[in-house]
Short mmCIF file of C-alpha atoms in Angstrom, two decimals:
data_model
loop_
_atom_site.label_atom_id
_atom_site.label_comp_id
_atom_site.label_asym_id
_atom_site.label_seq_id
_atom_site.Cartn_x
_atom_site.Cartn_y
_atom_site.Cartn_z
CA MET A 1 21.19 -15.49 161.81
CA LYS A 2 17.89 -14.96 163.58
CA ARG A 3 15.47 -12.56 161.93
CA SER A 4 14.34 -9.42 163.78
CA PHE A 5 10.99 -7.70 164.26
CA PHE A 6 12.71 -4.48 163.23
CA GLU A 7 13.99 -2.88 160.02
CA ASN A 8 12.38 -5.28 157.56
CA ASP A 9 11.67 -4.42 153.92
CA LYS A 10 8.10 -5.67 154.28
CA ALA A 11 5.70 -5.98 157.20
CA LEU A 12 6.54 -9.23 158.95
CA LEU A 13 4.15 -12.18 158.57
CA THR A 14 3.72 -13.06 162.24
CA VAL A 15 1.70 -16.22 162.80
CA MET A 16 -0.12 -16.41 166.13
CA VAL A 17 0.05 -19.94 167.56
CA GLN A 18 -2.45 -20.30 170.39
CA ALA A 19 -2.66 -23.69 172.11
CA ASP A 20 -2.98 -25.19 175.57
CA ASN A 21 0.02 -27.49 175.10
CA PRO A 22 3.49 -27.18 173.51
CA ASP A 23 3.01 -30.03 171.03
CA ARG A 24 0.14 -28.18 169.37
CA ILE A 25 2.22 -25.00 169.22
CA LYS A 26 4.97 -26.94 167.45
CA GLU A 27 2.44 -28.46 165.07
CA LEU A 28 1.19 -25.01 164.07
CA ILE A 29 4.77 -23.82 163.60
CA ASP A 30 5.55 -26.80 161.37
CA LYS A 31 2.46 -26.11 159.27
CA SER A 32 3.17 -22.37 158.96
CA VAL A 33 6.83 -22.38 157.95
CA PRO A 34 6.26 -23.90 154.47
CA GLU A 35 3.52 -21.32 153.86
CA GLY A 36 5.87 -18.40 154.47
CA ALA A 37 5.72 -17.59 158.19
CA GLU A 38 8.42 -15.09 159.12
CA ALA A 39 7.81 -14.81 162.88
CA PHE A 40 5.61 -16.38 165.54
CA GLY A 41 3.38 -15.04 168.29
CA MET A 42 2.89 -17.34 171.28
CA GLN A 43 0.02 -16.43 173.59
CA PHE A 44 1.01 -18.10 176.82
CA GLU A 45 -2.21 -17.21 178.62
CA GLN A 46 -3.64 -20.19 176.70
CA LEU A 47 -0.99 -22.66 177.90
CA LYS A 48 -2.05 -25.05 180.66
CA PRO A 49 -0.35 -24.44 184.05
CA GLU A 50 1.63 -27.67 183.94
CA TYR A 51 3.47 -26.41 180.86
CA ARG A 52 4.31 -22.99 182.27
CA THR A 53 7.98 -23.80 182.93
CA LYS A 54 11.30 -22.36 181.82
CA GLU A 55 12.19 -25.64 180.13
CA VAL A 56 9.08 -25.48 177.95
CA TYR A 57 9.65 -21.82 177.11
CA ARG A 58 13.26 -22.38 176.06
CA ASP A 59 12.29 -25.40 173.98
CA LEU A 60 9.55 -23.47 172.15
CA PHE A 61 11.70 -20.39 171.53
CA THR A 62 14.45 -22.60 170.12
CA TYR A 63 11.99 -24.55 167.98
CA THR A 64 11.29 -21.55 165.74
CA LYS A 65 14.98 -21.55 164.71
CA ASP A 66 15.74 -18.36 162.77
CA LYS A 67 12.29 -16.86 163.23
CA PRO A 68 11.72 -14.40 166.12
CA VAL A 69 9.07 -14.90 168.78
CA TYR A 70 6.52 -12.41 170.08
CA ILE A 71 4.80 -13.43 173.33
CA THR A 72 1.69 -12.26 175.17
CA ASN A 73 0.68 -12.83 178.78
CA TYR A 74 -2.80 -11.33 178.95
CA ARG A 75 -5.11 -11.57 181.96
CA HIS A 76 -7.64 -14.10 180.68
CA THR A 77 -7.80 -17.91 180.44
CA THR A 78 -5.07 -19.60 182.54
CA ASN A 79 -3.97 -16.22 183.90
CA GLU A 80 -7.32 -15.39 185.50
CA GLY A 81 -6.81 -14.46 189.15
CA LYS A 82 -3.13 -13.59 188.77
CA SER A 83 -2.04 -10.11 189.76
CA ASP A 84 -0.38 -7.82 187.26
CA GLU A 85 2.78 -8.10 189.36
CA VAL A 86 2.84 -11.86 188.76
CA LEU A 87 2.17 -11.42 185.03
CA ALA A 88 5.01 -8.89 184.86
CA LYS A 89 7.45 -11.29 186.55
CA GLU A 90 6.48 -13.94 184.03
CA LEU A 91 7.23 -11.53 181.17
CA ILE A 92 10.73 -11.07 182.53
CA GLU A 93 11.05 -14.85 182.72
CA PHE A 94 10.00 -15.18 179.05
CA ALA A 95 12.66 -12.65 178.09
CA GLU A 96 15.24 -14.51 180.12
CA CYS A 97 14.33 -17.75 178.31
CA GLY A 98 14.79 -16.25 174.86
CA ALA A 99 11.62 -14.43 173.79
CA ASP A 100 12.42 -11.67 171.31
CA LEU A 101 9.43 -9.37 171.86
CA CYS A 102 7.29 -9.18 175.02
CA ASP A 103 3.81 -7.65 175.12
CA VAL A 104 3.36 -5.27 178.06
CA MET A 105 -0.29 -4.30 178.41
CA GLY A 106 -0.72 -0.54 178.51
CA ASP A 107 -2.70 -0.70 181.75
CA TYR A 108 -0.53 -3.10 183.72
CA PHE A 109 -0.79 -2.10 187.42
CA ASP A 110 -3.73 0.26 186.73
CA ARG A 111 -6.62 -1.38 184.87
CA GLN A 112 -8.47 0.96 182.53
CA PRO A 113 -11.25 0.43 179.93
CA ASP A 114 -8.96 1.50 177.07
CA GLU A 115 -5.91 -0.31 178.52
CA VAL A 116 -3.90 2.85 179.12
CA ALA A 117 -2.70 3.37 182.69
CA VAL A 118 -3.11 6.88 184.09
CA ASP A 119 -1.84 6.39 187.65
CA LYS A 120 1.66 7.87 187.93
CA THR A 121 2.93 5.12 190.20
CA ALA A 122 1.68 2.47 187.78
CA ILE A 123 3.35 4.22 184.86
CA GLU A 124 6.66 4.26 186.72
CA LYS A 125 6.27 0.54 187.43
CA GLN A 126 5.70 -0.05 183.73
CA LYS A 127 8.90 1.82 182.89
CA VAL A 128 10.84 -0.28 185.39
CA LEU A 129 9.34 -3.47 183.93
CA ILE A 130 10.31 -2.43 180.41
CA ARG A 131 13.88 -1.73 181.52
CA LYS A 132 14.10 -5.15 183.15
CA ILE A 133 12.87 -6.84 179.98
CA HIS A 134 15.41 -4.88 177.97
CA ASP A 135 18.13 -5.96 180.41
CA LYS A 136 17.26 -9.58 179.61
CA GLY A 137 17.86 -8.91 175.92
CA ALA A 138 14.27 -8.67 174.66
CA LYS A 139 12.30 -5.82 173.12
CA VAL A 140 8.89 -4.58 174.28
CA LEU A 141 5.61 -4.12 172.44
CA MET A 142 3.11 -2.12 174.49
CA SER A 143 -0.53 -2.88 173.70
CA SER A 144 -3.83 -1.10 174.27
CA HIS A 145 -6.95 -2.96 173.16
CA VAL A 146 -9.60 -0.26 173.00
CA TYR A 147 -11.95 -2.37 170.84
CA LYS A 148 -14.08 0.57 169.66
CA TYR A 149 -13.78 3.40 167.19
CA THR A 150 -11.37 5.98 168.58
CA PRO A 151 -10.70 9.48 167.18
CA ALA A 152 -7.28 10.12 165.67
CA GLU A 153 -6.27 12.54 168.44
CA ARG A 154 -6.83 9.90 171.11
CA VAL A 155 -5.02 7.21 169.13
CA LEU A 156 -2.01 9.50 168.85
CA GLU A 157 -2.12 10.24 172.59
CA ILE A 158 -2.04 6.51 173.35
CA ALA A 159 0.78 5.90 170.89
CA LEU A 160 2.90 8.70 172.33
CA GLU A 161 2.29 7.31 175.83
CA HIS A 162 3.57 3.91 174.73
CA GLN A 163 6.63 5.58 173.25
CA SER A 164 7.32 7.68 176.33
CA ARG A 165 7.15 4.64 178.61
CA GLY A 166 9.97 2.95 176.72
CA ALA A 167 8.15 0.61 174.34
CA ASP A 168 9.96 -0.44 171.17
CA ILE A 169 6.72 -1.11 169.27
CA CYS A 170 3.27 0.41 169.82
CA LYS A 171 0.17 -1.75 169.34
CA ILE A 172 -3.34 -0.25 169.40
CA VAL A 173 -6.56 -2.06 168.53
CA THR A 174 -9.62 0.10 167.88
CA GLY A 175 -12.82 -0.62 165.92
CA ALA A 176 -14.71 0.36 162.79
CA SER A 177 -18.39 -0.41 162.34
CA ASN A 178 -18.92 1.50 159.09
CA MET A 179 -16.99 2.68 156.05
CA GLU A 180 -16.55 6.22 157.37
CA GLU A 181 -14.80 4.91 160.49
CA GLN A 182 -12.73 2.51 158.43
CA LEU A 183 -11.52 5.31 156.16
CA GLU A 184 -10.60 7.37 159.22
CA ASN A 185 -8.59 4.44 160.58
CA LEU A 186 -6.69 4.25 157.31
CA LYS A 187 -5.83 7.94 157.73
CA ILE A 188 -4.73 7.25 161.31
CA ILE A 189 -2.06 4.85 160.05
CA ASN A 190 -0.54 7.65 158.00
CA MET A 191 -0.69 9.97 161.03
CA LEU A 192 1.21 7.43 163.13
CA LYS A 193 3.85 7.15 160.41
CA GLU A 194 4.37 10.90 160.57
CA LYS A 195 4.18 11.46 164.32
CA LEU A 196 5.65 8.36 165.96
CA ASP A 197 9.35 7.57 166.32
CA ILE A 198 8.87 3.84 166.94
CA PRO A 199 7.29 1.10 164.77
CA PHE A 200 3.58 0.48 165.32
CA LEU A 201 0.85 -2.07 164.79
CA PHE A 202 -2.59 -0.51 164.37
CA LEU A 203 -5.53 -2.91 164.13
CA CYS A 204 -9.31 -2.75 164.34
CA VAL A 205 -12.26 -5.02 165.05
CA ASP A 206 -16.00 -4.94 164.14
CA GLU A 207 -17.46 -4.98 160.64
CA CYS A 208 -14.73 -3.10 158.81
CA SER A 209 -11.34 -4.67 159.49
CA ILE A 210 -9.54 -4.34 156.17
CA ILE A 211 -6.55 -2.92 158.06
CA ARG A 212 -5.72 -6.46 159.22
CA ARG A 213 -5.18 -7.39 155.56
CA ILE A 214 -3.48 -4.32 154.10
CA GLY A 215 -2.14 -2.44 157.13
CA GLY A 216 1.38 -3.66 156.53
CA GLU A 217 1.39 -2.06 153.10
CA LEU A 218 0.38 1.27 154.62
CA GLY A 219 2.84 1.47 157.50
CA CYS A 220 2.19 -1.17 160.17
CA CYS A 221 5.33 -3.10 161.06
CA MET A 222 3.77 -6.57 160.95
CA TYR A 223 0.73 -8.66 160.19
CA LEU A 224 -0.86 -10.85 162.84
CA CYS A 225 -2.31 -13.91 161.14
CA VAL A 226 -3.05 -17.59 161.76
CA HIS A 227 -2.42 -20.81 159.91
CA GLU A 228 -5.96 -22.02 160.57
CA HIS A 229 -9.02 -20.97 162.51
CA ASP A 230 -9.18 -23.63 165.19
CA ALA A 231 -10.96 -23.34 168.55
CA LEU A 232 -8.31 -21.09 170.13
CA ALA A 233 -7.39 -18.93 167.15
CA THR A 234 -8.50 -15.30 167.10
CA ALA A 235 -11.30 -15.20 164.54
CA THR A 236 -10.49 -11.69 163.30
CA GLN A 237 -6.92 -12.61 162.40
CA PRO A 238 -6.70 -13.52 158.70
CA LEU A 239 -5.12 -16.68 157.35
CA LEU A 240 -1.40 -16.61 156.64
CA SER A 241 -1.98 -17.85 153.10
CA ALA A 242 -4.39 -14.99 152.34
CA VAL A 243 -2.25 -12.24 153.87
CA LYS A 244 0.90 -13.44 152.14
CA ALA A 245 -0.89 -13.40 148.79
CA ILE A 246 -2.12 -9.85 149.40
CA ARG A 247 1.28 -8.61 150.58
CA ASP A 248 3.22 -10.26 147.76
CA ASN A 249 0.88 -8.90 145.11
CA MET A 250 0.57 -5.36 146.44
#
């Protein structure tokens, strides 16, 4: 039976596999499974256009076997120049091909600095998109990459917006440049546990990013990690081997 992103005893070890071709994605999967990978995140904005086909998607989603797949379709790299409408249609296609969890950016159809749409028409379009993804059998993670320290009240506002728009998981990325901000972010995780009705993934960038290593023990629903730090890997995401050791020993 295929594992789920929901209702796990421990925060899921989700290995992000970023590559411009499917063979490299498979290679990273093969390397990660023996080290304890429990799910995979495929960032298709990195995949070269010639591989952006339903056949490739189905093959990759099947390749993970019993491990669920989280996909992103952000605006950069091979997606530069595409409209949000096109990106949204591709998300539906990923769901149709077997993706388990699709990342809907919080400012799809209404670009904002903190990735949270405010235009009412855009918000309604997001809700329709989420329903269509659900109809294809996939769940939705809504993401807002703020990338700077954000007060608890604003983080909660964003999280509740994600929830109200129909997201199944809320993802927010803030920042912490000093210990005071990092401690506040740790408190924010507890606030989200108390106030939110859906699972969440709260991350931060900058100098103090301990949340990426212990957040799952405090309330985040998963860890985002990598097998290795190659040219396309996100540098702030910790190694699978390190996160697994921390999780297993905490």
